[in-house]
Coordinates of C-alpha atoms in Angstrom, one line a residue:
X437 CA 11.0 7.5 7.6
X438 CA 7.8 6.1 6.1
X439 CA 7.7 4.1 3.2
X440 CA 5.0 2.8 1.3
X441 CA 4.3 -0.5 0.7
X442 CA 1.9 -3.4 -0.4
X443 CA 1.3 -5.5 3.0
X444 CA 1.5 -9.4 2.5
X445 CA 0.1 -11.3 5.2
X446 CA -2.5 -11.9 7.4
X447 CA -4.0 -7.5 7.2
X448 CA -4.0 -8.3 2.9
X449 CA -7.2 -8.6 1.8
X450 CA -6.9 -8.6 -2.1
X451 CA -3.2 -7.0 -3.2
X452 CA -2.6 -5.2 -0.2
X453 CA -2.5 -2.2 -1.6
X454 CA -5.4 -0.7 0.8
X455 CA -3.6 -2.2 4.1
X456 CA -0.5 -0.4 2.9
X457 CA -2.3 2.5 2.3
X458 CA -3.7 2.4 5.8
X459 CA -0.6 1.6 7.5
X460 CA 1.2 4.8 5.8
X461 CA -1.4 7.6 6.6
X462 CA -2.2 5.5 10.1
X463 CA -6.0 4.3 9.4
X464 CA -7.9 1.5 10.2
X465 CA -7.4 -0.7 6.6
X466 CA -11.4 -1.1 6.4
X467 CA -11.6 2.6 6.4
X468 CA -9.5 2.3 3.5
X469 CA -10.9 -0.6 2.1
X470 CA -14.8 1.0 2.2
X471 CA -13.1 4.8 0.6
X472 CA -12.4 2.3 -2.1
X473 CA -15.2 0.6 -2.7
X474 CA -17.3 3.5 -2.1
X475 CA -14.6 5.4 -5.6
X476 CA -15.1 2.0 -7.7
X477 CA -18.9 3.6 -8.5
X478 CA -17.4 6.6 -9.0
X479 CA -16.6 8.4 -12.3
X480 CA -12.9 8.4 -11.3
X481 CA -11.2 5.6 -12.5
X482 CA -10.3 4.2 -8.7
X483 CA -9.7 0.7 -10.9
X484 CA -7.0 1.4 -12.9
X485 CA -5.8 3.8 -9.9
X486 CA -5.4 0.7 -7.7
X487 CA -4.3 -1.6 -10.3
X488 CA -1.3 0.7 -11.0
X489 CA -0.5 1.2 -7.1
X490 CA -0.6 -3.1 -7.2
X491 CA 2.1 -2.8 -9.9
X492 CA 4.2 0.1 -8.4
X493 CA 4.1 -0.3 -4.7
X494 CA 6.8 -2.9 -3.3
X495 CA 5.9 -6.0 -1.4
X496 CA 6.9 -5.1 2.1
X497 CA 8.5 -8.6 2.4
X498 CA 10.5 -7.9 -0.8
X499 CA 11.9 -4.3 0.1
X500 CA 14.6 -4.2 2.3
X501 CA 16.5 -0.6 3.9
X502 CA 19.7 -0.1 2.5
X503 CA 22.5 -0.9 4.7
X504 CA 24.6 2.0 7.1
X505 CA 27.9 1.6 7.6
X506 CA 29.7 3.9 9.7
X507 CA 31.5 5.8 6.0
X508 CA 28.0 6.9 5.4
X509 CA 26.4 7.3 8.4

C-alpha cells in the first residue's frame, strides 16, 4: 500500500513535500517541483497549499508500519 510522505534526504530539496509527491504518483520530483513553481504565479494559493502538506505529511524517517503479528494477520 502507498503512503504519502515528506522525503528527508538526499531527493529533499526544500520540505520534501514535492519529492514525496513524486514518489507517490511515480514522477520524476523536478516534474513536480517545476508544476509547482509554475502554481506559485498562479491565482491559486499553491503557497499555503504546500505549506499545509509540510505540516500534515509525515517525515518518512518518522513514520513507521504498524506491527503484524500472527492474531491479526
Amino acid at each position: 500500500m502507498k503512503r504519502l510522505f515528506r522525503i528527508k534526504g538526499s531527493e529533499k530539496m526544500l520540505g520534501g513535500v514535492a519529492a514525496g509527491l513524486a514518489r507517490y504518483i511515480d514522477l520524476d520530483p523536478t516534474i513536480v517541483r517545476v508544476l509547482l513553481a509554475i502554481g506559485f504565479f498562479s491565482p491559486v494559493p499553491v503557497v499555503l497549499i504546500y505549506i499545509i502538506l509540510w505540516i500534515v505529511m509525515p517525515a518518512e524517517e518518522t513514520y513507521q508500519l504498524p506491527a503484524v503479528t500472527e492474531a491479526t494477520a
